[in-house]
Coordinates of C-alpha atoms and ligand atoms in Angstrom, one line a residue:
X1 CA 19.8 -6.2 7.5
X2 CA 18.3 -7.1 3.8
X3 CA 15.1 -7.9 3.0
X4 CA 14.8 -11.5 0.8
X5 CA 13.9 -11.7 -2.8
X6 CA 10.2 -12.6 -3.1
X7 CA 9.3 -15.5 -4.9
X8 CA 6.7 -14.9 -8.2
X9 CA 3.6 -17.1 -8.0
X10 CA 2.0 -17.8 -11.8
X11 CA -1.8 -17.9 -11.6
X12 CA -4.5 -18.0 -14.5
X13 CA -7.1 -14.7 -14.5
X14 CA -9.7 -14.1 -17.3
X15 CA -8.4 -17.4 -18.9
X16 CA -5.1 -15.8 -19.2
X17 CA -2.0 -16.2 -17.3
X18 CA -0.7 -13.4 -14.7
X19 CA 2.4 -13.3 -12.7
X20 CA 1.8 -11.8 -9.1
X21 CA 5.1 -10.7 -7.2
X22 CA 4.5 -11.8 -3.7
X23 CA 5.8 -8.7 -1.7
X24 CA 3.3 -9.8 1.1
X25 CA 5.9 -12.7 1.8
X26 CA 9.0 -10.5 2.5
X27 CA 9.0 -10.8 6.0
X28 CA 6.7 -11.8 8.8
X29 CA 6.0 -8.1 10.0
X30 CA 8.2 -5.9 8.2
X31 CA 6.4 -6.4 5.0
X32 CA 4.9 -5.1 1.4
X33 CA 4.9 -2.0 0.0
X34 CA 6.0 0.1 3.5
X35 CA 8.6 -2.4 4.0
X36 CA 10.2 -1.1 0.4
X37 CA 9.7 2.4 0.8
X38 CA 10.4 2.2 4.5
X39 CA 13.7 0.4 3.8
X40 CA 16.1 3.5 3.7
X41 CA 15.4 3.8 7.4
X42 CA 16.3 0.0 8.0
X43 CA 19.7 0.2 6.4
X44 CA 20.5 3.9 7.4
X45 CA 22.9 5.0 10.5
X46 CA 20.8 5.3 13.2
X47 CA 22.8 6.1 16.1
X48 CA 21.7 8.6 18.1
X49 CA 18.2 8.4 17.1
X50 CA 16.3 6.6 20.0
X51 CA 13.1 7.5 18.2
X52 CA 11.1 7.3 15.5
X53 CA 7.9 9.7 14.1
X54 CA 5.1 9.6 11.9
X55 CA 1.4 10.5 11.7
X56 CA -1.6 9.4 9.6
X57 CA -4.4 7.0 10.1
X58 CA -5.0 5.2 13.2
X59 CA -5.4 2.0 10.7
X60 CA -2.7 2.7 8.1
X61 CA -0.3 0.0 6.9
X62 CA 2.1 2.6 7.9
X63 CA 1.1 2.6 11.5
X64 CA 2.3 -0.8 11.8
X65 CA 5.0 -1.3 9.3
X66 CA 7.0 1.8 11.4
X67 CA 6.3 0.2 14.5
X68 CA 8.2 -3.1 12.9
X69 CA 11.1 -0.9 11.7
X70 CA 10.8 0.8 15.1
X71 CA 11.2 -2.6 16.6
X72 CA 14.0 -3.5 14.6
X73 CA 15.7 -0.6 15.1
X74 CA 15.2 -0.7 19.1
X75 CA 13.6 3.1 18.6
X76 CA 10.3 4.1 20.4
X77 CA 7.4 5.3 17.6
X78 CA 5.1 8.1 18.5
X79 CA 2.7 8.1 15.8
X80 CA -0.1 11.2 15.8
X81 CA -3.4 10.5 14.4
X82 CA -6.2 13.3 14.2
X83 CA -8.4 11.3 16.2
X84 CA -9.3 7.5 17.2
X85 CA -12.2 6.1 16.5
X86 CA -13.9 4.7 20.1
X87 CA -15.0 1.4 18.3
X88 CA -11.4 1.2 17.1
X89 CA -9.9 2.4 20.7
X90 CA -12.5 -0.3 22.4
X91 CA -11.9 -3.1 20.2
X92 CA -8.0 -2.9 18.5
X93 CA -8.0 -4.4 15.2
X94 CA -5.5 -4.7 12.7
X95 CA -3.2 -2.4 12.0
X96 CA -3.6 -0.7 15.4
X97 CA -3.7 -3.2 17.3
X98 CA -0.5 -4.7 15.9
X99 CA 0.9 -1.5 16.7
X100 CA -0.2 -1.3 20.1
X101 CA 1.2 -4.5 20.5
X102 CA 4.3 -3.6 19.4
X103 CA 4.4 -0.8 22.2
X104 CA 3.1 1.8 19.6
X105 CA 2.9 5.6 21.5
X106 CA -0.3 6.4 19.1
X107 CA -1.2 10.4 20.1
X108 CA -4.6 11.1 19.0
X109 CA -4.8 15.4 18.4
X110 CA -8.6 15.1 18.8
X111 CA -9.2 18.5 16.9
X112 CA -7.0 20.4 18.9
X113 CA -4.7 21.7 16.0
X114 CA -5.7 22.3 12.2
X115 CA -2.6 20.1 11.0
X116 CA -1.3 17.0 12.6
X117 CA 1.8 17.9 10.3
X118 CA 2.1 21.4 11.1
X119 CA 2.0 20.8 15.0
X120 CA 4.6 18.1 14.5
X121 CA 6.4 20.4 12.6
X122 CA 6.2 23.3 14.8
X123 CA 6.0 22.0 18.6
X124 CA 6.8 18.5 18.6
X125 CA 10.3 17.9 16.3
X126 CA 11.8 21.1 18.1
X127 CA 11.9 19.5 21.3
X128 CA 13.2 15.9 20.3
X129 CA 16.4 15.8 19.4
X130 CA 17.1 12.6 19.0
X131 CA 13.9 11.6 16.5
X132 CA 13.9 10.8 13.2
X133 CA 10.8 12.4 11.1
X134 CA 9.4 9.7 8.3
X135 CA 6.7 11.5 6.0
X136 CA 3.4 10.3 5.6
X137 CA 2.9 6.2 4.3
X138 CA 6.6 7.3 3.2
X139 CA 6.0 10.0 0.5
X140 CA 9.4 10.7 0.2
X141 CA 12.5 10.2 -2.0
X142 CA 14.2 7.9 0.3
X143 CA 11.6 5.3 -0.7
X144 CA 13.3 5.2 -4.0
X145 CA 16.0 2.9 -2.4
X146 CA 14.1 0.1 -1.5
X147 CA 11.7 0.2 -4.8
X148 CA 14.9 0.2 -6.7
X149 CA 15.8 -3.0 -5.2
X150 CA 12.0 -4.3 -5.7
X151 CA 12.7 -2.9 -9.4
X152 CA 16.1 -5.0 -10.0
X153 CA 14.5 -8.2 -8.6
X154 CA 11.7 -8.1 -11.2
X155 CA 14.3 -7.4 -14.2
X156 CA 16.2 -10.4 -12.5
X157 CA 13.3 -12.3 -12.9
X158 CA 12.4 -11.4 -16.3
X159 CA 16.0 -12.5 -17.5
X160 CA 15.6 -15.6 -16.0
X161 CA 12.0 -16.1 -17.8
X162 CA 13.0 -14.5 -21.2
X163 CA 10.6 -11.9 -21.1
X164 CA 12.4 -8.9 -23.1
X165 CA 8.5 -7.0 -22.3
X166 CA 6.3 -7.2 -19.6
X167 CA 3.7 -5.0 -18.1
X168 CA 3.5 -4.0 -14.3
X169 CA 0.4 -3.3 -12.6
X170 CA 0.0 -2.4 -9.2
X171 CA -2.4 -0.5 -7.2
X172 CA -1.7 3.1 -6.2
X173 CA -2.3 5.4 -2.7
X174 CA 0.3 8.5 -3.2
X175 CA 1.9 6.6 -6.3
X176 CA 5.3 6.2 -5.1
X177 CA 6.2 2.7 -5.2
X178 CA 4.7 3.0 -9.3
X179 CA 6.6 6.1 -10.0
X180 CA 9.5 4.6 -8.5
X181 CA 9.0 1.3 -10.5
X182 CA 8.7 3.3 -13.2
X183 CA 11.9 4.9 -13.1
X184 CA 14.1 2.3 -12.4
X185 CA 11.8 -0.4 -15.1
X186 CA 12.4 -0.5 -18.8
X187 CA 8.9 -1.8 -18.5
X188 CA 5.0 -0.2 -18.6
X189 CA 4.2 0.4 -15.5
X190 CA 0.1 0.6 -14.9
X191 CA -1.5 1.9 -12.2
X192 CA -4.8 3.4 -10.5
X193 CA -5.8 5.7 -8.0
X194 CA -7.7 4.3 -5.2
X195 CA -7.1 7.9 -3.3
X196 CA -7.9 11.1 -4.3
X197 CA -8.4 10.6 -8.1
X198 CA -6.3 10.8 -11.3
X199 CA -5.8 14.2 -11.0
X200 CA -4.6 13.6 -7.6
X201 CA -2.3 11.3 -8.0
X202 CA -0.8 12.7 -11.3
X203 CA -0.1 15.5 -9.2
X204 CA 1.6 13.2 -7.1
X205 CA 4.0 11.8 -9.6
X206 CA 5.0 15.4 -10.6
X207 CA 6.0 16.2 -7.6
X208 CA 8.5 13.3 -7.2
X209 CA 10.0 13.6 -11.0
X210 CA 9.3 16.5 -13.5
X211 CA 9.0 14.8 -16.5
X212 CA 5.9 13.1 -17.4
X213 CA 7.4 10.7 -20.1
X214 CA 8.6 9.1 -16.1
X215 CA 5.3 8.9 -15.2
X216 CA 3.3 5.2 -14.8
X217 CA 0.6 4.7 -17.1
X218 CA -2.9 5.5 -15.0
X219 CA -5.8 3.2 -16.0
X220 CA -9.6 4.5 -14.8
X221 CA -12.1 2.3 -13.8
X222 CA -14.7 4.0 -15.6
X223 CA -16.0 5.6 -12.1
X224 CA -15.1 6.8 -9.1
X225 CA -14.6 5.1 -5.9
X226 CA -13.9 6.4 -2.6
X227 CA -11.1 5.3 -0.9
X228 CA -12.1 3.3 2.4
X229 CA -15.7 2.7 1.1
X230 CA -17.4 -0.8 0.9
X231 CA -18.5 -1.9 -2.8
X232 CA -19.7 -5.3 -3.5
X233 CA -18.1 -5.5 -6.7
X234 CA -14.5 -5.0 -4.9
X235 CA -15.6 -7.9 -2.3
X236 CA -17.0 -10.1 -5.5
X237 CA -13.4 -9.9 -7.1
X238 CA -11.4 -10.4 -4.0
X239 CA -13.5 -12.9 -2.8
X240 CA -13.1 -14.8 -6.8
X241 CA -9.5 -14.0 -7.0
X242 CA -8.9 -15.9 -3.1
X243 CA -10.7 -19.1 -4.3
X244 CA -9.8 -19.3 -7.9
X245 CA -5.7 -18.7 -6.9
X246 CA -5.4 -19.7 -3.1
X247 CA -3.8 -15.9 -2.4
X248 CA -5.5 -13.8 0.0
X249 CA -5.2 -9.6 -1.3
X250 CA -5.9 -6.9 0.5
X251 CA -9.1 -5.2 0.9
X252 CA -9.1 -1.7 0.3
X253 CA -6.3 -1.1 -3.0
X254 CA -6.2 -4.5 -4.5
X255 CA -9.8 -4.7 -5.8
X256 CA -9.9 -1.6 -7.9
X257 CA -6.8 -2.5 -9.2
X258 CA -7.5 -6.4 -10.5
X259 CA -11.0 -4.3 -12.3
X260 CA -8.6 -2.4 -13.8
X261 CA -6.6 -4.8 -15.0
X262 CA -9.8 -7.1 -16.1
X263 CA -10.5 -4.4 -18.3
X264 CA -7.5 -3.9 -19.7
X265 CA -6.9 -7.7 -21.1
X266 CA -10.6 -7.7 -22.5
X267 CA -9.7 -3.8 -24.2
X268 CA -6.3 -5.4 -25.6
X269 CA -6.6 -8.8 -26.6
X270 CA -3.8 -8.1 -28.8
X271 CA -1.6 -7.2 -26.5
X272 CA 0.7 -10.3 -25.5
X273 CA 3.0 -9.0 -23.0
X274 CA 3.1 -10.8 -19.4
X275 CA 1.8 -9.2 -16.5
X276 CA 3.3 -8.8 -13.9
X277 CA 0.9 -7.7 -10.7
X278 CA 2.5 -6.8 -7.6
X279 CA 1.0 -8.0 -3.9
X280 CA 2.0 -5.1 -1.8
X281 CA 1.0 -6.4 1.1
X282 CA -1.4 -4.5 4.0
X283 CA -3.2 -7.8 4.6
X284 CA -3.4 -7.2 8.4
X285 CA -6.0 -4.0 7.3
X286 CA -8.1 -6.9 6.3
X287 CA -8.7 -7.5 10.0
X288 CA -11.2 -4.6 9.9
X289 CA -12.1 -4.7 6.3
X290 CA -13.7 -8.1 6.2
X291 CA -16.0 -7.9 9.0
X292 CA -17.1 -4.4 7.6
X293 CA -17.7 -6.6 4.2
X294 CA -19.2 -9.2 6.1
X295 CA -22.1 -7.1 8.2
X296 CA -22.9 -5.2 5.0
X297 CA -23.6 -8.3 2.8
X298 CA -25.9 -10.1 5.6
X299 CA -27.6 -6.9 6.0
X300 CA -28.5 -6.5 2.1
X301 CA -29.4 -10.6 2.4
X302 CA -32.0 -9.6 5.1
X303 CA -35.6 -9.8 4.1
X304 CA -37.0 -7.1 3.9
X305 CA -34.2 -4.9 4.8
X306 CA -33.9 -1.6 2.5
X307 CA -30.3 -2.5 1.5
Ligands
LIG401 C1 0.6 2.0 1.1 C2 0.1 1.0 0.2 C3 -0.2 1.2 -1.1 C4 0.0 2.5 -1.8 O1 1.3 2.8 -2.0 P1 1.8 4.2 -2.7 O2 3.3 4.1 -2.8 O3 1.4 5.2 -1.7 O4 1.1 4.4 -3.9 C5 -0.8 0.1 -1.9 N1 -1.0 -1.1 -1.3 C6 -0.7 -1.3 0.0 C7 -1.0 -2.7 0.6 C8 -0.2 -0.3 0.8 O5 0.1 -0.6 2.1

């Protein structure tokens, strides 16, 4: 099976023009970034593997997108989570409940061991013989494969528009897909961290290649933000990007990184290369995200109310 080549939408942000790469349109469920770095497990031999494991957050992208490649691949998904929210278990949204409906086996530890990973690890993988282990939102090197082919349709694409330079910018959680981009790009590849810091996620891109000259560029936002958290300045430039362009982006990476990137066109003026801004998806955690939004901003409208 191959994933199609996602079409390049041209929109106009801070009066200037920026190319976004729709990776949100590769395929109805099977989709954005987890869809690339997932892709390895699409296209590899599978016999014998009748199923599928992973752990995280009950509302990761990853949840779902390994439920799709579970789906495809006619494999059940166990996926371990540390625990379940009971709003979340009572009312399935988004990721989760996409999952669910795709006959997700979500095993919540509840406490009951210090490391989801370790207790896979250590009691669950030595008793199935016939799973396949995927790391974490797909920290691994197998995600190289399908950002490769991500990488090769956007140097397509810049033959075809003449660009000879042209800057990348995408949003990052463990940094994969960038560092990834960046090694397979003769392009800049920017990035942020909307997890864990800059530290953090320079830490991450050494542990996937050595050498630093490899490494996507990391732009700061001038303060820190905590991944998951509500800020009305990430609503105000989600909400503005969604009427001025038509494209709806996702809630909880996106923001940061189109700040970002608003401060690097006003910081370099001079600086004519395209952008390019890549749409990785993870709409469907906007199922959650929104309402959250939503419920905060009519609260701080109340009279009266103490924010
Ligand atoms: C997982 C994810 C990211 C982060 O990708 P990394 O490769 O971990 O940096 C960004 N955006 C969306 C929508 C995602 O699902």
């Amino acid at each position: 099976m191959k994933l199609k080549n996602t079409p390049v939408q041209q929109i106009c942000f801070q009066q200037q023009t920026v190319f976004v790469k729709r990776d949100d349109l590769l395929s109805k469920g099977f989709t954005g970034n987890k869809a690339r770095k997932f892709y390895h497990f699409l296209q590899q031999d599978l016999s014998g593997v009748d199923k599928l494991i992973g752990h995280g957050s009950p509302q990761a992208n990853s949840l779902f997108s390994l439920s799709e490649l579970a789906k495809l691949r006619q494999c059940q998904l166990d996926f371990y989570v540390d625990h379940i929210p009971s709003y979340l278990r009572e009312h399935p949204r988004g990721n989760y409940r996409a999952a669910l409906e795709n006959g997700a086996n979500i095993i919540a530890l509840d406490g009951q061991v210090d490391s989801v990973l370790n207790h896979i690890r250590e009691q669950v993988l030595p008793k199935e013989s016939n799973a396949l282990f995927i790391p974490e939102g797909g920290r691994c090197r197998y995600a190289e494969v399908g950002v490769k082919i991500l990488a090769d349709e956007i140097l397509q694409w810049a033959n075809l528009q003449g660009f000879s330079e042209l800057r990348i910018v995408l949003p990052s959680g463990t940094g994969t897909t960038a560092l990834f981009l960046q090694k397979n790009l003769p392009f800049d590849v920017f990035t942020c961290a909307c997890v864990g810091g800059d530290p953090y996620l320079k830490q991450q891109f050494f542990e996937l290649e050595e050498d630093s000259a490899l490494h996507p560029k990391i732009l700061s936002a001038g303060r820190k933000y905590h991944f998951g958290k509500l800020y009305p300045e990430f609503y105000a430039i989600w909400q503005h990007l969604r009427a001025e362009t038509g494209i709806e982006f996702d809630l909880l990476y996106d923001p940061l990184a189109w700040i970002c990137l608003q401060q690097l066109l006003n910081a370099d003026v001079a600086d004519s290369r395209p952008v390019l801004y890549i749409h990785q998806g993870g709409l469907l955690g906007n199922e959650t995200m929104l309402p959250r939004y939503l419920r905060k901003l009519a609260l701080q409208r109340e009279p009266g109310s103490r924010k």
